[in-house]
Every structure is written in C-alpha cells, then in structure tokens.
Amino acid sequence: MRKTMAEMGNLWEDLRRQARQLENEVDLKLVSFSKLGTSYSSQRDYDSDTAPLMNKASSEHMFDTMAMEISQLLAKLTEVNDRMVEYTQNISTTSPSAALLHTLQRHRDILQDYSHEFQKTKANITAMREREDLLGSVRRDINAYKNSSALNRRSDMYLKEHEHIRNSERLVDEQISIAIATKENLQSQSKFLNSINMRVNAVANRFPVINSLVQRINFRKRRDSIILGLVIAVCIILLILYAFH
C-alpha cells in the first residue's frame, strides 16, 4: 500500500509538472498572440491598396499558426487537468486533502482564464481582419468605379473625336464632289467653246480682218480662262484647308 501511495504521489507531481510547463508555454504564446493583435490593430488604418501584400500575408499566416499552436497547447493542458481530476477521484482510501483540491482548482482556473483570453484575443483579431477585408473590398469597388468612369470619359472623348474626324471627311468629300462637278461643267463649256472657235476660225480664214479680230478674242479668252482657273484652284485649296481645321 505504501508503494501504491508513493506511485500515486509521483503521478500527481508529474501531472503538476506537466501542467505548469504547459501553462508557461501557453502564457508565453498568449503574450505573443496579444502583441500580434496589437500590431495588427495599429496597421488597420493603412490603405489596403498601398500596404505591402507580403506583410499582410505574413501577418495572416502568423496569426493562423499561433492560433493553432495555442489551441493545441490548451487541448494538452485540458487533458492534463482531466487526468488530475481522475487522480483525485481514484483516491479510495482517504478523501483528497484540501491542499490537493485547492491545487487542482487553481490549475482549472488558470486553464479557464487562458482559454477565455485566447478566445477573446482571437475574436478581436478575427473581427479586425473581417473589417479590413470588408473595407478593402469597398475600396476596391470604389477604385474600380473610378477607373471605369475615367475609362468611359476617355471613350466618350475618343468617340467625339472620331465623329469630328468623320464629319471633316464628309465635308471634304462634299467639297471634292463640288470641285469635280465644276470641272466637268468647265470641260463641257470648254468643248462647246472649242466648237464655236473652230467655226469662227473657219470664217476668219476667209476674211483676214475678221481673223485678226478673232485672234484678239482668242487671246482674251485664254487669259480669262487662266484667271478663272486660278480663282477656282485657290477656292478649292481654301475649302480643303477650312475642312481640315
């Protein structure tokens, strides 16, 4: 019986040592986890579009890793506490001492405090991450709207410029059509005048005086034709320059 009681005492001390070791590890992890939440909170006012993506990814990965490690440590600590409860229930000869029950209750309170602190810190960081994701989504939507609005304005400007160019081309085509019609009309008149000229020359060959008069008339007619042609050319050039401007 003494050997059994000694073994039971060693088991209790071993459980207490495991509990203290796990509690120390959880305490250190919770301190680092709380600092991570503080640093994450201090960075939440930065614009998500200008903040480095690598820093965000690293922070989120660190948060997930630390949360998983603390969860595993709390699970181990819970298991050790359950074994300590079983130990107190397996003492059949005498009832557990007040010191033993106090120690057990102390470890259970520490586990409860650590679990509560972990859940609170995790919930706060998760809420901040969700808030940042929501704000980032809103900012991305606003930026996309601004970009689409600017793109639409540029498209409208391009369409207006294209329509202006088409109107200019249409005006130039109309001026060219007028010039071609004028040329055809002048050519028709030229043919008609040439036929008259041939008849007048035939008559002038019979009468020398008339021939001299006809030559003067022809000279003036050529001079008038040259002047008319220059005037028409200048008008066409001016019309084309006006259409392009």
GROMACS .gro file of C-alpha atoms in nm:
model
  245
    1MET     CA    1   0.000   0.000   0.000
    2ARG     CA    2   0.287   0.234   0.079
    3LYS     CA    3   0.432   0.161  -0.265
    4THR     CA    4   0.099   0.236  -0.426
    5MET     CA    5   0.063   0.563  -0.239
    6ALA     CA    6   0.419   0.659  -0.342
    7GLU     CA    7   0.344   0.583  -0.701
    8MET     CA    8   0.026   0.787  -0.678
    9GLY     CA    9   0.223   1.075  -0.525
   10ASN     CA   10   0.476   1.059  -0.807
   11LEU     CA   11   0.195   1.058  -1.060
   12TRP     CA   12   0.043   1.367  -0.900
   13GLU     CA   13   0.374   1.552  -0.904
   14ASP     CA   14   0.432   1.452  -1.265
   15LEU     CA   15   0.089   1.583  -1.363
   16ARG     CA   16   0.152   1.909  -1.179
   17ARG     CA   17   0.488   1.947  -1.353
   18GLN     CA   18   0.328   1.890  -1.692
   19ALA     CA   19   0.051   2.136  -1.608
   20ARG     CA   20   0.297   2.408  -1.501
   21GLN     CA   21   0.511   2.355  -1.811
   22LEU     CA   22   0.210   2.377  -2.040
   23GLU     CA   23   0.079   2.681  -1.853
   24ASN     CA   24   0.412   2.859  -1.901
   25GLU     CA   25   0.413   2.778  -2.272
   26VAL     CA   26   0.053   2.895  -2.311
   27ASP     CA   27   0.129   3.214  -2.119
   28LEU     CA   28   0.423   3.299  -2.349
   29LYS     CA   29   0.220   3.219  -2.658
   30LEU     CA   30  -0.070   3.433  -2.537
   31VAL     CA   31   0.163   3.729  -2.478
   32SER     CA   32   0.298   3.699  -2.834
   33PHE     CA   33  -0.054   3.646  -2.965
   34SER     CA   34  -0.176   3.960  -2.790
   35LYS     CA   35   0.117   4.161  -2.932
   36LEU     CA   36   0.028   4.032  -3.277
   37GLY     CA   37  -0.327   4.159  -3.229
   38THR     CA   38  -0.196   4.497  -3.113
   39SER     CA   39   0.035   4.533  -3.413
   40TYR     CA   40  -0.243   4.423  -3.645
   41SER     CA   41  -0.473   4.686  -3.492
   42SER     CA   42  -0.210   4.959  -3.534
   43GLN     CA   43  -0.183   4.882  -3.905
   44ARG     CA   44  -0.552   4.874  -3.982
   45ASP     CA   45  -0.569   5.245  -4.075
   46TYR     CA   46  -0.332   5.197  -4.366
   47ASP     CA   47  -0.482   5.184  -4.711
   48SER     CA   48  -0.515   4.821  -4.817
   49ASP     CA   49  -0.420   4.913  -5.173
   50THR     CA   50  -0.088   5.069  -5.068
   51ALA     CA   51   0.006   4.835  -4.783
   52PRO     CA   52   0.264   4.568  -4.877
   53LEU     CA   53   0.093   4.245  -4.972
   54MET     CA   54   0.378   4.036  -4.831
   55ASN     CA   55   0.335   4.193  -4.484
   56LYS     CA   56  -0.037   4.118  -4.489
   57ALA     CA   57   0.014   3.759  -4.597
   58SER     CA   58   0.288   3.711  -4.336
   59SER     CA   59   0.069   3.854  -4.057
   60GLU     CA   60  -0.225   3.637  -4.152
   61HIS     CA   61  -0.006   3.327  -4.172
   62MET     CA   62   0.149   3.406  -3.833
   63PHE     CA   63  -0.197   3.458  -3.683
   64ASP     CA   64  -0.323   3.122  -3.811
   65THR     CA   65  -0.006   2.942  -3.699
   66MET     CA   66  -0.007   3.089  -3.347
   67ALA     CA   67  -0.381   3.027  -3.305
   68MET     CA   68  -0.333   2.661  -3.399
   69GLU     CA   69  -0.035   2.623  -3.162
   70ILE     CA   70  -0.221   2.778  -2.870
   71SER     CA   71  -0.525   2.560  -2.940
   72GLN     CA   72  -0.306   2.251  -2.930
   73LEU     CA   73  -0.140   2.360  -2.605
   74LEU     CA   74  -0.478   2.433  -2.444
   75ALA     CA   75  -0.601   2.090  -2.554
   76LYS     CA   76  -0.298   1.927  -2.392
   77LEU     CA   77  -0.347   2.134  -2.077
   78THR     CA   78  -0.712   2.031  -2.065
   79GLU     CA   79  -0.611   1.669  -2.095
   80VAL     CA   80  -0.364   1.706  -1.807
   81ASN     CA   81  -0.631   1.874  -1.594
   82ASP     CA   82  -0.874   1.590  -1.668
   83ARG     CA   83  -0.611   1.339  -1.558
   84MET     CA   84  -0.563   1.538  -1.239
   85VAL     CA   85  -0.938   1.520  -1.175
   86GLU     CA   86  -0.928   1.145  -1.233
   87TYR     CA   87  -0.640   1.122  -0.987
   88THR     CA   88  -0.845   1.287  -0.713
   89GLN     CA   89  -1.138   1.057  -0.788
   90ASN     CA   90  -0.921   0.743  -0.778
   91ILE     CA   91  -0.802   0.802  -0.423
   92SER     CA   92  -1.020   0.547  -0.245
   93THR     CA   93  -0.858   0.516   0.096
   94THR     CA   94  -0.895   0.873   0.208
   95SER     CA   95  -1.066   1.178   0.073
   96PRO     CA   96  -0.845   1.427  -0.115
   97SER     CA   97  -0.680   1.685   0.105
   98ALA     CA   98  -0.779   2.049   0.095
   99ALA     CA   99  -0.436   2.144  -0.044
  100LEU     CA  100  -0.474   1.893  -0.328
  101LEU     CA  101  -0.821   2.018  -0.413
  102HIS     CA  102  -0.700   2.379  -0.394
  103THR     CA  103  -0.412   2.300  -0.630
  104LEU     CA  104  -0.649   2.126  -0.872
  105GLN     CA  105  -0.893   2.417  -0.864
  106ARG     CA  106  -0.606   2.661  -0.920
  107HIS     CA  107  -0.494   2.477  -1.233
  108ARG     CA  108  -0.851   2.460  -1.361
  109ASP     CA  109  -0.895   2.836  -1.305
  110ILE     CA  110  -0.571   2.906  -1.492
  111LEU     CA  111  -0.690   2.689  -1.781
  112GLN     CA  112  -1.023   2.871  -1.788
  113ASP     CA  113  -0.853   3.214  -1.781
  114TYR     CA  114  -0.614   3.119  -2.061
  115SER     CA  115  -0.896   2.977  -2.272
  116HIS     CA  116  -1.108   3.289  -2.219
  117GLU     CA  117  -0.816   3.522  -2.302
  118PHE     CA  118  -0.729   3.321  -2.612
  119GLN     CA  119  -1.086   3.321  -2.741
  120LYS     CA  120  -1.122   3.695  -2.673
  121THR     CA  121  -0.796   3.788  -2.850
  122LYS     CA  122  -0.872   3.556  -3.140
  123ALA     CA  123  -1.223   3.701  -3.177
  124ASN     CA  124  -1.088   4.059  -3.174
  125ILE     CA  125  -0.824   3.986  -3.439
  126THR     CA  126  -1.075   3.795  -3.650
  127ALA     CA  127  -1.319   4.086  -3.629
  128MET     CA  128  -1.045   4.329  -3.736
  129ARG     CA  129  -0.947   4.103  -4.027
  130GLU     CA  130  -1.307   4.080  -4.141
  131ARG     CA  131  -1.343   4.456  -4.109
  132GLU     CA  132  -1.027   4.511  -4.313
  133ASP     CA  133  -1.147   4.264  -4.576
  134LEU     CA  134  -1.480   4.446  -4.597
  135LEU     CA  135  -1.317   4.791  -4.617
  136GLY     CA  136  -1.067   4.663  -4.870
  137SER     CA  137  -1.349   4.525  -5.082
  138VAL     CA  138  -1.530   4.859  -5.064
  139ARG     CA  139  -1.213   5.048  -5.157
  140ARG     CA  140  -1.152   4.812  -5.448
  141ASP     CA  141  -1.509   4.866  -5.568
  142ILE     CA  142  -1.465   5.244  -5.541
  143ASN     CA  143  -1.135   5.234  -5.729
  144ALA     CA  144  -1.285   5.009  -5.995
  145TYR     CA  145  -1.576   5.251  -6.032
  146LYS     CA  146  -1.337   5.547  -6.061
  147ASN     CA  147  -1.127   5.363  -6.317
  148SER     CA  148  -1.434   5.263  -6.517
  149SER     CA  149  -1.566   5.621  -6.503
  150ALA     CA  150  -1.233   5.757  -6.627
  151LEU     CA  151  -1.228   5.492  -6.898
  152ASN     CA  152  -1.582   5.585  -7.001
  153ARG     CA  153  -1.487   5.953  -7.018
  154ARG     CA  154  -1.186   5.871  -7.234
  155SER     CA  155  -1.405   5.652  -7.454
  156ASP     CA  156  -1.655   5.936  -7.493
  157MET     CA  157  -1.373   6.172  -7.589
  158TYR     CA  158  -1.243   5.922  -7.844
  159LEU     CA  159  -1.592   5.876  -7.987
  160LYS     CA  160  -1.643   6.251  -8.015
  161GLU     CA  161  -1.305   6.294  -8.181
  162HIS     CA  162  -1.384   6.009  -8.417
  163GLU     CA  163  -1.720   6.167  -8.503
  164HIS     CA  164  -1.546   6.501  -8.563
  165ILE     CA  165  -1.300   6.333  -8.799
  166ARG     CA  166  -1.583   6.161  -8.984
  167ASN     CA  167  -1.767   6.492  -9.021
  168SER     CA  168  -1.449   6.652  -9.155
  169GLU     CA  169  -1.404   6.367  -9.403
  170ARG     CA  170  -1.767   6.401  -9.510
  171LEU     CA  171  -1.722   6.775  -9.563
  172VAL     CA  172  -1.405   6.717  -9.765
  173ASP     CA  173  -1.586   6.457  -9.977
  174GLU     CA  174  -1.864   6.705 -10.044
  175GLN     CA  175  -1.613   6.974 -10.145
  176ILE     CA  176  -1.433   6.731 -10.373
  177SER     CA  177  -1.766   6.633 -10.532
  178ILE     CA  178  -1.844   7.001 -10.593
  179ALA     CA  179  -1.497   7.053 -10.744
  180ILE     CA  180  -1.540   6.750 -10.975
  181ALA     CA  181  -1.882   6.873 -11.085
  182THR     CA  182  -1.736   7.218 -11.151
  183LYS     CA  183  -1.451   7.062 -11.351
  184GLU     CA  184  -1.694   6.860 -11.563
  185ASN     CA  185  -1.904   7.170 -11.623
  186LEU     CA  186  -1.596   7.367 -11.727
  187GLN     CA  187  -1.485   7.086 -11.955
  188SER     CA  188  -1.831   7.084 -12.115
  189GLN     CA  189  -1.819   7.457 -12.164
  190SER     CA  190  -1.464   7.426 -12.299
  191LYS     CA  191  -1.577   7.175 -12.561
  192PHE     CA  192  -1.864   7.399 -12.655
  193LEU     CA  193  -1.632   7.699 -12.686
  194ASN     CA  194  -1.384   7.497 -12.890
  195SER     CA  195  -1.656   7.406 -13.138
  196ILE     CA  196  -1.752   7.771 -13.167
  197ASN     CA  197  -1.386   7.862 -13.203
  198MET     CA  198  -1.343   7.618 -13.487
  199ARG     CA  199  -1.637   7.767 -13.668
  200VAL     CA  200  -1.512   8.120 -13.611
  201ASN     CA  201  -1.165   8.021 -13.737
  202ALA     CA  202  -1.316   7.875 -14.049
  203VAL     CA  203  -1.494   8.201 -14.114
  204ALA     CA  204  -1.182   8.403 -14.021
  205ASN     CA  205  -0.971   8.219 -14.271
  206ARG     CA  206  -1.195   8.355 -14.539
  207PHE     CA  207  -1.177   8.710 -14.410
  208PRO     CA  208  -0.828   8.828 -14.287
  209VAL     CA  209  -0.963   9.122 -14.091
  210ILE     CA  210  -1.203   8.901 -13.910
  211ASN     CA  211  -0.911   8.660 -13.849
  212SER     CA  212  -0.714   8.930 -13.669
  213LEU     CA  213  -1.017   9.015 -13.461
  214VAL     CA  214  -1.070   8.652 -13.377
  215GLN     CA  215  -0.709   8.613 -13.264
  216ARG     CA  216  -0.753   8.901 -13.022
  217ILE     CA  217  -1.072   8.745 -12.896
  218ASN     CA  218  -0.892   8.411 -12.850
  219PHE     CA  219  -0.611   8.578 -12.659
  220ARG     CA  220  -0.853   8.743 -12.420
  221LYS     CA  221  -1.046   8.421 -12.386
  222ARG     CA  222  -0.731   8.228 -12.290
  223ARG     CA  223  -0.639   8.500 -12.043
  224ASP     CA  224  -0.987   8.487 -11.888
  225SER     CA  225  -0.969   8.106 -11.874
  226ILE     CA  226  -0.633   8.117 -11.694
  227ILE     CA  227  -0.765   8.374 -11.444
  228LEU     CA  228  -1.082   8.170 -11.390
  229GLY     CA  229  -0.879   7.853 -11.341
  230LEU     CA  230  -0.653   8.021 -11.084
  231VAL     CA  231  -0.953   8.156 -10.895
  232ILE     CA  232  -1.118   7.812 -10.887
  233ALA     CA  233  -0.793   7.646 -10.770
  234VAL     CA  234  -0.748   7.899 -10.489
  235CYS     CA  235  -1.111   7.847 -10.379
  236ILE     CA  236  -1.070   7.469 -10.373
  237ILE     CA  237  -0.748   7.495 -10.169
  238LEU     CA  238  -0.914   7.730  -9.920
  239LEU     CA  239  -1.214   7.496  -9.887
  240ILE     CA  240  -0.987   7.197  -9.817
  241LEU     CA  241  -0.785   7.390  -9.556
  242TYR     CA  242  -1.105   7.503  -9.386
  243ALA     CA  243  -1.241   7.147  -9.377
  244PHE     CA  244  -0.929   7.011  -9.207
  245HIS     CA  245  -0.923   7.291  -8.947
   0.00000   0.00000   0.00000
